[in-house]
Short mmCIF file of C-alpha atoms in Angstrom, two decimals:
data_model
loop_
_atom_site.label_atom_id
_atom_site.label_comp_id
_atom_site.label_asym_id
_atom_site.label_seq_id
_atom_site.Cartn_x
_atom_site.Cartn_y
_atom_site.Cartn_z
CA MET A 440 88.61 119.43 -4.88
CA GLY A 441 87.07 122.57 -6.54
CA ARG A 442 85.29 120.62 -9.13
CA ARG A 443 83.65 118.73 -5.97
CA LEU A 444 82.50 121.85 -4.40
CA ILE A 445 80.83 123.01 -7.78
CA ALA A 446 79.21 119.08 -8.54
CA VAL A 447 77.83 119.91 -4.54
CA ALA A 448 76.56 123.45 -5.45
CA VAL A 449 74.97 122.24 -8.47
CA LEU A 450 73.12 119.11 -6.54
CA LEU A 451 71.76 121.74 -3.60
CA VAL A 452 70.40 123.89 -6.72
CA ILE A 453 69.02 120.86 -8.19
CA GLY A 454 67.34 119.23 -4.98
CA GLY A 455 66.36 122.96 -3.36
CA GLY A 456 64.51 123.81 -7.14
CA ALA A 457 63.06 120.35 -6.58
CA LEU A 458 62.15 120.85 -2.75
CA ALA A 459 60.57 124.80 -3.79
CA TYR A 460 59.05 123.06 -6.92
CA ALA A 461 57.68 120.45 -4.44
CA PHE A 462 56.08 122.66 -2.12
CA THR A 463 54.76 125.32 -4.99
CA GLN A 464 52.53 122.25 -6.12
CA LEU A 465 51.37 121.57 -3.17
CA MET A 466 50.46 125.03 -1.83
CA THR A 467 49.11 125.95 -5.27
CA PRO A 468 45.68 125.49 -5.71
CA GLU A 469 44.05 123.29 -8.20
CA THR A 470 40.88 124.52 -10.63
CA GLY A 471 37.65 122.59 -9.60
CA TRP A 472 35.53 122.93 -6.00
CA GLN A 473 37.48 123.91 -3.39
CA THR A 474 36.45 124.73 0.14
CA ILE A 475 38.08 128.54 0.68
CA GLU A 476 39.07 128.81 4.42
CA ALA A 477 39.46 132.11 5.88
CA ASP A 478 42.89 133.57 7.56
CA THR A 479 42.67 132.74 10.88
CA ALA A 480 45.44 134.82 11.67
CA GLN A 481 43.42 138.08 11.09
CA GLY A 482 41.63 138.00 13.86
CA PRO A 483 38.26 136.02 14.79
CA THR A 484 35.52 135.76 12.50
CA CYS A 485 32.28 133.98 11.44
CA ALA A 486 33.83 131.74 9.00
CA SER A 487 33.83 128.76 11.84
CA GLU A 488 30.14 128.67 11.13
CA LEU A 489 30.32 128.81 7.34
CA VAL A 490 31.49 126.56 4.99
CA LEU A 491 31.91 128.15 1.04
CA LEU A 492 32.66 125.63 -1.46
CA TYR A 493 33.92 127.34 -4.85
CA GLU A 494 35.00 126.73 -8.19
CA LEU A 495 38.49 127.85 -8.86
CA GLY A 496 39.47 128.15 -12.99
CA ALA A 497 35.62 128.19 -13.94
CA ASP A 498 36.17 131.48 -16.22
CA GLY A 499 39.26 130.28 -17.72
CA ALA A 500 41.42 131.71 -15.40
CA SER A 501 45.11 130.91 -16.46
CA ASN A 502 45.71 131.56 -12.38
CA PRO A 503 43.47 129.81 -10.03
CA SER A 504 46.52 130.41 -7.27
CA ALA A 505 45.64 134.45 -7.75
CA GLU A 506 41.86 133.81 -7.53
CA ALA A 507 42.06 131.76 -4.76
CA ARG A 508 44.24 134.61 -3.12
CA ALA A 509 41.57 137.05 -4.23
CA LEU A 510 38.96 135.09 -2.67
CA THR A 511 40.27 134.19 0.14
CA ALA A 512 40.99 137.63 1.32
CA LEU A 513 37.69 139.12 0.06
CA TYR A 514 36.19 135.33 2.47
CA THR A 515 38.34 136.75 5.76
CA ASP A 516 38.09 140.51 5.54
CA THR A 517 34.11 140.38 5.22
CA CYS A 518 33.42 137.68 7.69
CA ARG A 519 35.76 139.64 10.69
CA THR A 520 33.73 142.87 9.55
CA LEU A 521 30.08 140.71 10.13
CA TYR A 522 31.42 138.96 12.96
CA GLN A 523 32.08 142.61 14.60
CA LEU A 524 28.89 143.57 13.19
CA PHE A 525 26.72 141.22 14.55
CA HIS A 526 28.34 140.36 17.78
CA ALA A 527 25.63 141.09 20.73
CA SER A 528 28.07 141.43 24.19
CA GLU A 529 31.19 142.66 22.96
CA GLY A 530 32.59 145.96 21.16
CA PHE A 531 35.44 146.56 19.08
CA GLU A 532 37.58 149.84 18.60
CA GLY A 533 36.59 151.36 15.36
CA VAL A 534 33.11 149.60 14.81
CA THR A 535 29.88 150.52 15.88
CA ASN A 536 27.65 147.27 16.23
CA LEU A 537 25.15 145.46 18.11
CA ARG A 538 26.57 146.04 21.65
CA ASP A 539 27.20 150.13 21.03
CA LEU A 540 23.81 150.13 20.80
CA SER A 541 22.66 148.34 23.31
CA LEU A 542 24.95 150.06 25.85
CA HIS A 543 23.75 153.61 23.89
CA PRO A 544 19.90 153.42 24.32
CA ASN A 545 18.28 156.70 22.97
CA GLU A 546 21.20 158.22 21.24
CA THR A 547 21.83 157.70 17.14
CA LEU A 548 24.62 156.62 15.93
CA THR A 549 26.14 155.44 12.26
CA VAL A 550 26.56 152.06 11.62
CA ASP A 551 28.10 149.94 8.72
CA GLU A 552 25.78 149.33 5.71
CA LEU A 553 25.74 145.81 6.27
CA LEU A 554 24.05 145.92 9.69
CA TYR A 555 22.10 149.03 8.86
CA ARG A 556 20.36 146.86 6.07
CA ALA A 557 19.96 143.70 8.05
CA LEU A 558 18.63 146.06 10.91
CA GLU A 559 15.84 147.89 7.77
CA ALA A 560 14.90 144.10 6.68
CA VAL A 561 13.57 143.06 10.40
CA ARG A 562 11.75 146.82 10.64
CA ARG A 563 9.90 146.39 7.70
CA HIS A 564 9.13 142.33 9.03
CA GLY A 565 7.38 144.14 11.78
CA ASP A 566 9.63 141.34 13.38
CA ARG A 567 10.47 141.50 17.08
CA THR A 568 12.44 137.87 17.97
CA ILE A 569 16.09 140.96 17.67
CA TYR A 570 14.20 142.55 20.94
CA LEU A 571 14.53 138.99 22.52
CA GLY A 572 18.80 140.11 24.09
CA PRO A 573 17.91 140.02 27.22
CA VAL A 574 16.75 136.47 26.88
CA TYR A 575 18.98 135.47 24.84
CA ALA A 576 21.75 136.39 27.23
CA ARG A 577 20.88 134.53 29.93
CA TYR A 578 19.45 131.08 27.58
CA ASN A 579 22.26 130.43 25.52
CA GLY A 580 23.88 129.39 28.35
CA LEU A 581 21.54 126.09 28.21
CA PHE A 582 23.52 124.95 25.55
CA SER A 583 26.44 124.01 26.94
CA CYS A 584 25.36 122.43 29.88
CA GLN A 585 25.89 119.37 31.43
CA ASP A 586 23.11 117.76 32.66
CA ASP A 587 18.90 119.18 33.83
CA ALA A 588 20.04 120.06 37.06
CA GLN A 589 22.14 122.30 35.27
CA ARG A 590 19.82 123.61 32.24
CA ARG A 591 17.18 124.50 35.04
CA GLU A 592 18.49 128.03 35.76
CA PHE A 593 18.18 128.67 31.99
CA ASP A 594 15.14 126.78 30.61
CA PRO A 595 11.70 128.00 31.36
CA ARG A 596 9.92 124.50 31.03
CA LEU A 597 12.17 123.58 33.60
CA ASN A 598 12.30 126.45 36.12
CA PRO A 599 8.68 128.62 36.76
CA ASP A 600 10.91 131.29 37.45
CA VAL A 601 12.59 131.88 34.37
CA ALA A 602 9.90 130.96 32.85
CA ARG A 603 8.20 134.33 34.30
CA GLU A 604 11.48 136.17 34.08
CA TYR A 605 11.69 135.58 30.01
CA GLU A 606 7.70 136.29 30.20
CA THR A 607 8.74 139.53 31.30
CA LEU A 608 11.56 140.65 29.21
CA ALA A 609 8.98 139.19 26.08
CA ALA A 610 6.22 141.29 26.85
CA TYR A 611 8.96 144.21 26.65
CA ALA A 612 9.98 142.80 23.72
CA ARG A 613 6.95 142.87 21.96
CA ASN A 614 5.91 146.51 22.58
CA PRO A 615 6.97 149.10 20.64
CA GLU A 616 5.92 151.69 23.45
CA SER A 617 9.47 149.61 25.24
CA ILE A 618 12.07 149.35 22.96
CA ASP A 619 12.32 149.88 19.35
CA LEU A 620 14.59 150.64 16.20
CA ARG A 621 14.43 154.13 14.55
CA LEU A 622 16.18 153.68 11.35
CA LEU A 623 17.50 157.40 10.29
CA GLU A 624 18.93 158.39 6.70
CA ASP A 625 22.47 157.84 5.90
CA ASN A 626 22.94 154.62 7.76
CA ARG A 627 21.79 155.77 11.39
CA VAL A 628 20.46 154.23 13.95
CA CYS A 629 19.18 155.29 17.04
CA LEU A 630 17.49 152.43 19.60
CA TYR A 631 14.46 153.63 21.65
CA VAL A 632 13.91 152.37 25.04
CA SER A 633 11.42 154.00 27.61
CA GLU A 634 11.93 154.90 30.79
CA ASP A 635 10.16 152.38 32.76
CA TYR A 636 12.04 149.41 30.83
CA LEU A 637 15.46 150.94 31.28
CA ALA A 638 14.73 151.15 34.72
CA PHE A 639 13.58 147.60 35.09
CA ALA A 640 17.23 147.01 33.15
CA ARG A 641 18.83 148.96 35.40
CA ARG A 642 17.22 147.03 38.92
CA GLU A 643 17.84 143.77 36.55
CA ASP A 644 21.09 144.20 35.58
CA VAL A 645 20.47 143.75 32.56
CA ASP A 646 22.73 145.58 29.25
CA GLN A 647 21.87 143.65 26.06
CA PHE A 648 18.33 144.60 24.41
CA LEU A 649 19.79 143.96 21.01
CA ASP A 650 20.50 139.85 19.52
CA PHE A 651 19.79 138.42 16.44
CA GLY A 652 19.35 135.60 17.49
CA TRP A 653 19.05 132.53 15.43
CA LEU A 654 18.12 135.14 12.32
CA LYS A 655 22.01 135.93 12.18
CA ASN A 656 23.77 133.67 9.93
CA ALA A 657 20.97 134.57 7.09
CA PHE A 658 21.74 138.43 7.37
CA VAL A 659 25.82 137.05 7.45
CA VAL A 660 25.07 134.93 4.55
CA ASP A 661 23.48 137.37 2.18
CA ALA A 662 25.50 140.39 3.50
CA LEU A 663 29.06 137.95 2.29
CA ALA A 664 27.01 136.26 -0.52
CA GLU A 665 26.29 140.35 -2.25
CA ARG A 666 29.72 141.09 -1.08
CA MET A 667 31.42 137.61 -3.57
CA LEU A 668 28.60 139.16 -6.14
CA GLU A 669 29.87 142.63 -6.43
CA ASN A 670 33.73 141.58 -7.00
CA GLY A 671 32.94 139.11 -9.49
CA PHE A 672 32.79 135.53 -7.67
CA THR A 673 30.27 133.80 -8.97
CA HIS A 674 30.91 130.27 -8.98
CA GLY A 675 30.50 129.27 -5.54
CA VAL A 676 27.60 127.86 -2.64
CA LEU A 677 28.05 129.60 0.93
CA SER A 678 26.31 127.85 3.21
CA SER A 679 26.02 128.38 7.15
CA TYR A 680 25.71 125.55 9.63
CA ASP A 681 22.38 126.12 10.64
CA GLY A 682 21.18 126.12 7.56
CA PHE A 683 21.35 129.15 5.42
CA GLN A 684 22.43 128.78 2.01
CA ARG A 685 23.60 131.06 -1.35
CA ASN A 686 23.76 129.47 -4.51
CA LEU A 687 25.60 131.71 -6.39
CA ASP A 688 25.70 129.87 -9.68
CA SER A 689 24.04 131.19 -12.52
CA ARG A 690 25.18 128.37 -15.36
CA GLU A 691 23.28 125.68 -15.56
CA THR A 692 24.63 123.44 -13.37
CA ASP A 693 22.37 120.30 -11.59
CA TYR A 694 22.66 120.73 -7.91
CA GLY A 695 21.12 119.06 -4.94
CA LEU A 696 19.47 119.44 -1.41
CA ASN A 697 19.21 116.66 1.07
CA VAL A 698 16.00 117.13 2.50
CA LEU A 699 16.13 116.06 6.03
CA ASP A 700 13.89 114.56 8.78
CA TYR A 701 13.64 113.14 12.21
CA GLY A 702 11.25 110.57 13.58
CA ASP A 703 11.52 108.39 16.89
CA GLY A 704 15.01 110.05 17.14
CA VAL A 705 16.29 108.71 13.69
CA LEU A 706 17.05 111.22 10.87
CA TYR A 707 16.14 110.32 7.92
CA PRO A 708 17.44 111.12 4.39
CA ALA A 709 14.05 111.39 3.30
CA ALA A 710 15.00 113.06 -0.19
CA VAL A 711 16.72 115.46 -2.53
CA LEU A 712 15.56 118.66 -4.18
CA ASN A 713 17.24 118.93 -7.38
CA TYR A 714 17.79 122.74 -9.09
CA ARG A 715 19.55 125.28 -11.14
CA GLY A 716 20.35 128.45 -11.13
CA PRO A 717 21.10 130.97 -8.32
CA ARG A 718 19.44 130.21 -5.17
CA SER A 719 18.50 131.94 -1.05
CA ILE A 720 17.73 128.28 0.49
CA VAL A 721 16.56 128.38 4.08
CA CYS A 722 16.31 125.04 6.42
CA LEU A 723 14.70 124.99 9.81
CA ARG A 724 14.90 122.13 12.41
CA ASP A 725 14.95 121.07 15.87
CA PHE A 726 17.21 118.62 15.52
CA ALA A 727 21.30 117.80 15.08
CA ALA A 728 22.87 117.78 11.86
CA GLU A 729 26.15 119.37 12.11
CA GLU A 730 28.63 118.81 14.51
CA LEU A 731 28.35 122.62 15.98
CA ASP A 732 24.60 122.07 16.22
CA TRP A 733 25.66 121.63 20.34
CA GLN A 734 25.41 125.68 20.19
CA ARG A 735 22.01 125.78 19.38
CA ILE A 736 20.30 122.55 19.85
CA CYS A 737 19.65 120.32 23.34
CA ARG A 738 18.15 116.97 24.23
CA LEU A 739 16.92 116.41 27.79
CA GLU A 740 17.13 113.66 29.72
CA SER A 741 13.76 113.13 28.61
CA GLY A 742 14.05 113.07 25.44
CA GLU A 743 12.95 116.32 24.62
CA THR A 744 14.87 119.02 22.37
CA ARG A 745 15.14 122.41 23.40
CA THR A 746 16.00 125.14 21.03
CA ALA A 747 17.19 128.39 20.30
CA TYR A 748 13.61 129.59 17.59
CA LEU A 749 12.94 131.55 20.78
CA SER A 750 8.95 133.61 20.35
CA PRO A 751 8.00 136.76 21.25
CA GLU A 752 5.29 135.57 23.15
CA ASP A 753 6.41 134.32 25.75
CA GLY A 754 10.64 133.49 25.35
CA LEU A 755 9.81 129.94 24.81
CA CYS A 756 11.04 127.94 22.31
CA ARG A 757 8.86 125.93 19.70
CA SER A 758 9.26 124.66 16.22
CA ALA A 759 5.67 123.91 14.07
CA VAL A 760 7.66 120.97 12.72
CA HIS A 761 10.88 119.14 12.37
CA SER A 762 12.70 120.85 9.35
CA LEU A 763 10.92 123.54 6.93
CA ILE A 764 12.86 124.32 3.84
CA ALA A 765 12.06 127.23 1.98
CA TYR A 766 14.10 128.52 -0.80
CA SER A 767 13.62 131.61 -3.66
CA ALA A 768 15.47 132.94 -6.45
CA GLN A 769 14.21 136.56 -5.92
CA ALA A 770 14.87 137.03 -2.16
CA GLY A 771 17.89 136.40 0.12
CA CYS A 772 18.48 134.55 3.25
CA GLY A 773 17.39 137.15 5.82
CA GLU A 774 13.71 138.42 4.04
CA ILE A 775 13.24 134.08 3.87
CA ALA A 776 13.87 133.51 7.16
CA LEU A 777 12.15 136.84 8.26
CA GLY A 778 8.72 135.04 6.07
CA LEU A 779 8.86 131.59 7.87
CA ALA A 780 9.81 132.68 11.68
CA PRO A 781 6.09 133.23 12.82
CA VAL A 782 5.07 130.00 10.56
CA TYR A 783 8.06 128.00 11.83
CA VAL A 784 8.03 129.32 15.97
CA ALA A 785 4.87 128.66 16.23
CA GLU A 786 2.54 125.30 18.03
CA GLU A 787 0.94 124.52 14.58
CA LEU A 788 2.23 124.32 11.16
CA GLU A 789 0.01 126.33 8.75
CA PRO A 790 -0.10 125.34 5.48
CA ARG A 791 -2.04 128.78 4.32
CA ALA A 792 0.86 130.64 5.15
CA LEU A 793 3.50 128.78 3.27
CA GLU A 794 1.22 129.18 0.16
CA GLY A 795 0.98 133.28 1.19
CA LEU A 796 4.58 133.28 0.70
CA ALA A 797 4.90 130.96 -2.14
CA ARG A 798 3.05 133.70 -3.81
CA GLU A 799 5.33 135.90 -2.97
CA GLY A 800 8.43 133.82 -5.12
CA ILE A 801 8.81 132.06 -1.67
CA GLN A 802 8.51 128.05 -1.99
CA SER A 803 8.55 125.83 1.09
CA ILE A 804 9.24 121.74 1.78
CA TYR A 805 8.46 119.95 4.73
CA CYS A 806 7.82 116.91 6.02
CA ARG A 807 4.99 115.32 8.39
CA ASP A 808 4.00 111.42 9.18
CA ARG A 809 6.58 110.37 6.07
CA VAL A 810 4.74 112.49 3.82
CA ILE A 811 7.18 115.30 1.55
CA TYR A 812 5.17 118.25 1.46
CA ALA A 813 5.96 120.98 -1.17
CA THR A 814 4.54 124.30 -2.63
CA GLU A 815 6.22 124.48 -5.97
CA PRO A 816 4.20 122.55 -8.07
CA GLY A 817 6.83 121.70 -10.21
CA ALA A 818 9.62 121.04 -7.63
CA SER A 819 11.76 118.20 -8.57
CA ILE A 820 12.32 116.45 -5.07
CA THR A 821 13.34 112.57 -6.28
CA LYS A 822 15.00 109.94 -4.25
CA LEU A 823 12.25 109.47 -2.08
CA TYR A 824 13.60 107.29 1.25
CA GLU A 825 12.75 103.62 1.58
CA GLY A 826 13.99 101.12 4.30
CA ASP A 827 14.14 100.08 7.58
CA GLY A 828 9.79 99.28 7.35
CA VAL A 829 10.13 103.36 6.77
CA ARG A 830 8.85 105.14 3.18
CA TYR A 831 8.24 108.37 2.02
CA THR A 832 5.56 109.73 0.03
CA LEU A 833 5.34 112.92 -1.95
CA ALA A 834 2.58 115.14 -1.45
CA ARG A 835 1.69 119.21 -3.08
CA SER A 836 0.37 120.95 -0.89
#
């Protein structure tokens, strides 16, 4: 009996060891390209709108599992911080964010450096989109509607009363005498709001003065990328569902970016942009290409499209072309997006404006009538689409 008990014990140890080994093998990340996920147990983060691909073990690390844990912890912590800082309609204990600035007009508050840098960039470019907070608070309801009857409550093109409301709010947003960010030293910020605007806001129950709108993820991706670089994580590609991407890889690795176009109700893979080295890439588009695009793009029963690209001129959405891509080896996504904003959120595309951005190191690609235009003379654009009676050609603007 004793020998039998010993044998059973040995078998249990062997079996337990085998299970432990199998579990370890299952849970240990392999080297090579992996998708890094944020730890959802740590609370809400902005990671649901992002994808982080990272090459584990690229530096010859002997323990890719430890590398993955360190990156996951950094990614989770930063995504949680950014989720809270850029939230326009919710406050968080111990955090001074956009919501706090809206609730405390004409008061000086100290914000996190990540938020301060984003506000500084917006202020430097003179972009007034951030002041459309009251419009976004209403307009974003459009994307959860099931039919045009519901959309009339939010869509200024379907409802003249809504159009007048948005036009009034946009007039306040455009006027620095009505609302303006005043940035002070040591990350201190004061949101100036005039007495006239405050009185209007009280009458109309407005309490959300600020919202980055479609620009938000440009600064989120930049902040995450910079935090990764500061901590030595350089072999990854970070992207958001709405078209902002940072490639951190400084090696001579070949990468390709799909150039998408839309026409006659069809999404076309028009071409591929090939590149090497670190890049910041912004892809603005007025058609759905990702699962989460329902949050910012909808199609009416008439076939018309509504997007989140609102103009400070009148609060209406506009897109000069279906898709506009811009990229730079020096500027971040935020700088690129701010430069593109007046070009893309417009009735017509102005090629000269893109040429001006190219002189600043921001190159662009767009499609029009099945022709691909690129501002960079040496851009490597391949795999031009041809099929089903559709053929894309390449031109240089």
